[in-house]
Coordinates of C-alpha atoms in Angstrom, one line a residue:
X459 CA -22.6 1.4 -23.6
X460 CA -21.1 4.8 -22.7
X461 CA -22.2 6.6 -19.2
X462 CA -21.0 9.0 -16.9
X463 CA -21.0 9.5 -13.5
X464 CA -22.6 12.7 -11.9
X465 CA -22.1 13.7 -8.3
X466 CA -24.7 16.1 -7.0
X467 CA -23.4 16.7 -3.8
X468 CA -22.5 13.7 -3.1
X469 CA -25.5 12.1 -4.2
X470 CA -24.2 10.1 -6.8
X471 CA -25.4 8.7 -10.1
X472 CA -25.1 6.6 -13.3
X473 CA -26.4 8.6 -16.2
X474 CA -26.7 7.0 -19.6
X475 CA -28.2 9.8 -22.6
X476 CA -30.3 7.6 -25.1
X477 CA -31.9 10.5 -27.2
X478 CA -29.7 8.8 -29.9
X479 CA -30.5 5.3 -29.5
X480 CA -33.2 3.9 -32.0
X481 CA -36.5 2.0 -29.6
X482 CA -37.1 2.8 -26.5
X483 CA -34.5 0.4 -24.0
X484 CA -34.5 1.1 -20.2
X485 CA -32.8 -1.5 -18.3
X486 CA -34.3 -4.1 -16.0
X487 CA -34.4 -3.9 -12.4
X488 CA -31.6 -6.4 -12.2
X489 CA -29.3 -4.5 -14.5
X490 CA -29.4 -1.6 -12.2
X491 CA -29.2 -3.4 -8.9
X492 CA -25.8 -4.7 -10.5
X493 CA -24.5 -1.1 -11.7
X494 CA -25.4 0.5 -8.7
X495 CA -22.9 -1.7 -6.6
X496 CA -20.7 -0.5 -4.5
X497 CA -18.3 -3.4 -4.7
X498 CA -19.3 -5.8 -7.9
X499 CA -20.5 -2.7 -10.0
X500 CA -19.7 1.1 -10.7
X501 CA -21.6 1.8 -8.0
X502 CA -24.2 4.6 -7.5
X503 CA -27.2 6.2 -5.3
X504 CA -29.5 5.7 -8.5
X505 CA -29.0 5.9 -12.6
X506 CA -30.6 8.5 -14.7
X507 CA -31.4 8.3 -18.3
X508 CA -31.8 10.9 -20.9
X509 CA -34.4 9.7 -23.2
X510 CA -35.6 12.6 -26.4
X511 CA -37.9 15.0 -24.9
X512 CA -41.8 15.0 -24.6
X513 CA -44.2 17.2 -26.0
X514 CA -41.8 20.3 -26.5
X515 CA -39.1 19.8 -24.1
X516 CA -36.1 19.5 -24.3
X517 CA -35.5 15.7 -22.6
X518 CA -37.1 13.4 -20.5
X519 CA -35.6 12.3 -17.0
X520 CA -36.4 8.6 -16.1
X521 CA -34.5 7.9 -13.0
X522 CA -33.6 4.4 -11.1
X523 CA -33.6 3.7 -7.6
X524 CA -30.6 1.4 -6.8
X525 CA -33.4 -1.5 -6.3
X526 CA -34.5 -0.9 -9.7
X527 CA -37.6 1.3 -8.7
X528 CA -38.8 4.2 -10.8
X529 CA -38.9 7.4 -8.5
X530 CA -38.3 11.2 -9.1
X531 CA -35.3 12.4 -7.7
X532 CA -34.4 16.3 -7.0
X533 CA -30.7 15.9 -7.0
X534 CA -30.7 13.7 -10.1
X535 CA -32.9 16.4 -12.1
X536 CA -30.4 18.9 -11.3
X537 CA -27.7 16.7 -12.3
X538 CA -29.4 15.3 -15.4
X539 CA -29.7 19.1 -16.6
X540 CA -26.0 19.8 -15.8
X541 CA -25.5 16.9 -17.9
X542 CA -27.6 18.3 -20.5
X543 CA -26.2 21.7 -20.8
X544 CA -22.8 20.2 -21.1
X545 CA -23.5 17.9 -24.1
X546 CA -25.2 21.2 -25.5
X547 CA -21.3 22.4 -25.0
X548 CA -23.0 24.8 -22.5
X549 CA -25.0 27.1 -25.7
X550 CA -28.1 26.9 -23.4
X551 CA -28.5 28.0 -19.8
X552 CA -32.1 26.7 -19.5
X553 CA -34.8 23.8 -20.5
X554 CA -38.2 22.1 -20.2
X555 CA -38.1 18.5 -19.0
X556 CA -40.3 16.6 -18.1
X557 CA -40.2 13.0 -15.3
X558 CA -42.2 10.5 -13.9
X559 CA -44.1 13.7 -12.1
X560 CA -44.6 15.5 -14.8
X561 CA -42.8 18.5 -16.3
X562 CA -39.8 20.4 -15.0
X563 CA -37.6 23.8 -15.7
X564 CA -33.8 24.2 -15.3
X565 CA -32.0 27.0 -15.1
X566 CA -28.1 28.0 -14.8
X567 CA -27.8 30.6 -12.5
X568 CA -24.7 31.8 -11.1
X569 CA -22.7 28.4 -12.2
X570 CA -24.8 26.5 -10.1
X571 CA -27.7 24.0 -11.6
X572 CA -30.9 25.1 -10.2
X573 CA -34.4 23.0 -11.4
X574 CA -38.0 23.3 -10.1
X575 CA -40.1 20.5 -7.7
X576 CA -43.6 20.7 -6.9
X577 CA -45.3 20.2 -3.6
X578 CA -48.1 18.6 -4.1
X579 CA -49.6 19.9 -0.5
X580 CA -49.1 21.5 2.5
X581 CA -47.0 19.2 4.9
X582 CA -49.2 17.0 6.7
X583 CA -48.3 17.1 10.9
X584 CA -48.3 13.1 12.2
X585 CA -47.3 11.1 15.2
X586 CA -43.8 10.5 13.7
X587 CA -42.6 14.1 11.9
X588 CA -44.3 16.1 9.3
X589 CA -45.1 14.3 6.1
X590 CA -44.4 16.0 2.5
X591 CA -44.7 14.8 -0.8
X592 CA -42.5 16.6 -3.4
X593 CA -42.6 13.7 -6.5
X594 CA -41.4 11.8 -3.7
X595 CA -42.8 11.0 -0.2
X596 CA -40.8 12.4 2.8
X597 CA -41.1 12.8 6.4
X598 CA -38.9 15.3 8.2
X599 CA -38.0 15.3 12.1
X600 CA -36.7 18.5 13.9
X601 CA -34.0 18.0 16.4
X602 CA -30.9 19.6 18.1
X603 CA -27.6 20.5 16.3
X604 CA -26.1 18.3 18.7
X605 CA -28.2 15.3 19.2
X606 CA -28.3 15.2 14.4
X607 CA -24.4 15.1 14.6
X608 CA -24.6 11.9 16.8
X609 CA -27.4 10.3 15.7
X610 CA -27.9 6.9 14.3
X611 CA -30.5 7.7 11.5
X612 CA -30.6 4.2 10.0
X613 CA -31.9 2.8 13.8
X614 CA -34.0 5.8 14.1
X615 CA -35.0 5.7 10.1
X616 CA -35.8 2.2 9.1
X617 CA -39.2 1.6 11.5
X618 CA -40.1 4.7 10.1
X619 CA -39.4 3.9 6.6
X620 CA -41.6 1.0 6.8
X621 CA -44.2 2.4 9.4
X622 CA -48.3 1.1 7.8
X623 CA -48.8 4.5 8.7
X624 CA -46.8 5.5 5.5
X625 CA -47.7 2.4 3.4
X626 CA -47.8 1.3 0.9
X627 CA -44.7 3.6 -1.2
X628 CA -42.8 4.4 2.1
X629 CA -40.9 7.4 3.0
X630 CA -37.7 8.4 3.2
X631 CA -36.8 10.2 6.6
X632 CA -34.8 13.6 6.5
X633 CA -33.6 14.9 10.1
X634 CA -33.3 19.1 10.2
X635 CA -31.7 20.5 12.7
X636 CA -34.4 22.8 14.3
X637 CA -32.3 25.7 14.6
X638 CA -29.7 26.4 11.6
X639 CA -25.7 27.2 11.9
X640 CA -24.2 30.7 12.5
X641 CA -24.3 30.9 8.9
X642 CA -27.7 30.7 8.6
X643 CA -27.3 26.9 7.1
X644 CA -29.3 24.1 8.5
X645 CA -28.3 20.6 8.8
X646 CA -29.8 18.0 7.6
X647 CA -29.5 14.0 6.9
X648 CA -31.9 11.7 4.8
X649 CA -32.2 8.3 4.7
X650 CA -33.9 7.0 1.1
X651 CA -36.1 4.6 0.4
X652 CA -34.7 2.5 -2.5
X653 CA -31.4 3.1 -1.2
X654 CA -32.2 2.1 1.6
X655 CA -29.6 3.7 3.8
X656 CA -28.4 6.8 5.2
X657 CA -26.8 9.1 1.5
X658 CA -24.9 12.4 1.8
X659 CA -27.7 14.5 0.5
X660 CA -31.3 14.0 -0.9
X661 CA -32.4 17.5 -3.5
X662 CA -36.3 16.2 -2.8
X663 CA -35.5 15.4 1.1
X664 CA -34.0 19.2 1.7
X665 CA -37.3 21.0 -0.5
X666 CA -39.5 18.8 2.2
X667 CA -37.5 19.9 4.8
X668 CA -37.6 23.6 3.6
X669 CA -41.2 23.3 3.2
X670 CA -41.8 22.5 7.0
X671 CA -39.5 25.5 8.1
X672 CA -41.2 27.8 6.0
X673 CA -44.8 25.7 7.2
X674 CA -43.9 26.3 10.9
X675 CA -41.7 29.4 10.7
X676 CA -42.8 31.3 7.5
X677 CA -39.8 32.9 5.0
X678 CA -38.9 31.6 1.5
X679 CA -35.7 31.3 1.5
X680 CA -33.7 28.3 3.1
X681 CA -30.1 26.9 2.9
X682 CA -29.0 24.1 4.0
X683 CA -25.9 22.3 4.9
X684 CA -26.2 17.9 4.2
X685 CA -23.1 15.7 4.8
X686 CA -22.6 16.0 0.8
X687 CA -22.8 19.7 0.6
X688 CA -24.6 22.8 0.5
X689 CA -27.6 23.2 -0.6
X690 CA -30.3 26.0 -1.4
X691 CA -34.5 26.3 -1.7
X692 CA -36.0 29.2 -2.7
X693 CA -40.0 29.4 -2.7
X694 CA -42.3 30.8 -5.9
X695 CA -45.8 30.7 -4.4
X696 CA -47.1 27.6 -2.1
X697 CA -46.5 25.1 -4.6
X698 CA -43.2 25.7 -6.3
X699 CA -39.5 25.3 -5.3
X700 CA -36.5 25.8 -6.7
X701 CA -33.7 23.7 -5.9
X702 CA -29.7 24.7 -6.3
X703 CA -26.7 23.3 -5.5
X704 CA -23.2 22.5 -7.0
X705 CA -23.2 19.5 -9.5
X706 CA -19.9 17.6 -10.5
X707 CA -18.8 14.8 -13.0
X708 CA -15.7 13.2 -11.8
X709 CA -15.9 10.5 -15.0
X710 CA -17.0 8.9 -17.5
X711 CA -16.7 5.1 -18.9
X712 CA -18.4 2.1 -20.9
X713 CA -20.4 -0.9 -19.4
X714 CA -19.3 -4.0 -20.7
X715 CA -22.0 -6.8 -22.4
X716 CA -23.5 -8.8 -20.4

């Protein structure tokens, strides 16, 4: 089985296009716990497959946790429609999608993948950081330039993954730095959920954390700055975001039979 390997901003993924394949396969929870492996597997942040589109669009996204969970992930939609546009040879600079949330737009705009995430309310203020759900749940914390470079987010994160407060899907925790960079750039590290540890940039993590800049300091525009790479959100109205943000794909290769 062929796949490739995307890298959106470091976020990193095994993506497998089935829009070919006859049936509907998706591998079990095992499978992917095995390929997403650091050491016994081609390791990965999540897998993406490509799967003939839905009701007049173009693909559908189903996207993988490492743990074998189904999720929606804003880095791997923009990497799934960089991945798209390049098997179309690049003749087409936009497309409907839909996910596990429900439909989607991608765009190419000044060589840079840039697809649409949906808040699906206001952030929510709580004991712990504000709470925002963008497909995914998230809950950001504000803090220093200083005290983000040195923190230990997994100590800091993990209670807080886990907190009843949050139960029963969890959140993943995104620290912002509460005032950004000379270049205007915040900083910003997530931990995931189904990762279950610290990655070096999360496309749904930095749209929650934009929404709570823009809920406690207005504007529409954000960039941001995560271990990975740059990233950008730009605001259409309350509910809609648009994500950008380079995409690579270092490889490709086949997965053996089991």
């Amino acid at each position: 089985m062929e796949f490739v390997k995307l890298d959106a901003c470091g976020n990193d993924f095994i993506a497998l296009d089935l829009r070919g394949r006859e049936g509907e396969w998706r591998p079990d929870s095992d499978q992917v716990a095995r390929w997403c492996h650091r050491r016994r597997g081609i390791g990965a942040d999540g897998m993406l497959l490509l799967q003939p589109g839905r009701e007049g669009a173009d693909f559908h996204l189903v996207f993988f946790n490492p743990d074998g969970s189904e999720a929606f992930c804003g880095n791997g939609a923009r990497a799934a429609f960089t991945w798209w546009r390049a098997l179309t040879e690049g003749q087409f600079n936009d497309a409907r999608f839909t996910a596990v949330d429900g439909a989607h737009e991608g765009h190419w705009v000044e060589g840079e993948p840039c697809v649409d995430l949906y808040l699906k309310a206001e952030p929510q203020d709580t004991p712990h950081g504000a709470f925002v759900d963008t497909g995914t749940q998230h809950l950001v914390v504000g803090m220093t330039t200083e005290h983000l470079v040195d923190l230990n987010l997994p100590e800091l994160a993990r209670p807080l993954r886990h907190h009843e407060d949050f139960a029963p899907l969890g959140v993943n925790v995104n620290v912002v730095a509460a005032a950004p960079h000379a270049d205007g750039r915040f900083a910003l590290r997530t931990f995931e959920k189904g990762v279950e540890a610290e990655t070096l940039s999360c496309g749904s993590g930095t749209v929650a954390a934009a929404a709570v800049l823009r809920w406690a300091n207005g504007g529409d525009a954000f960039k941001f700055l995560a271990p990975g790479g740059p990233l950008g959100v730009v605001f259409e109205g309350r509910q809609r975001a648009w994500l950008s943000g380079p995409v690579a794909m270092p490889f490709s290769g086949r997965i053996l039979p089991e």
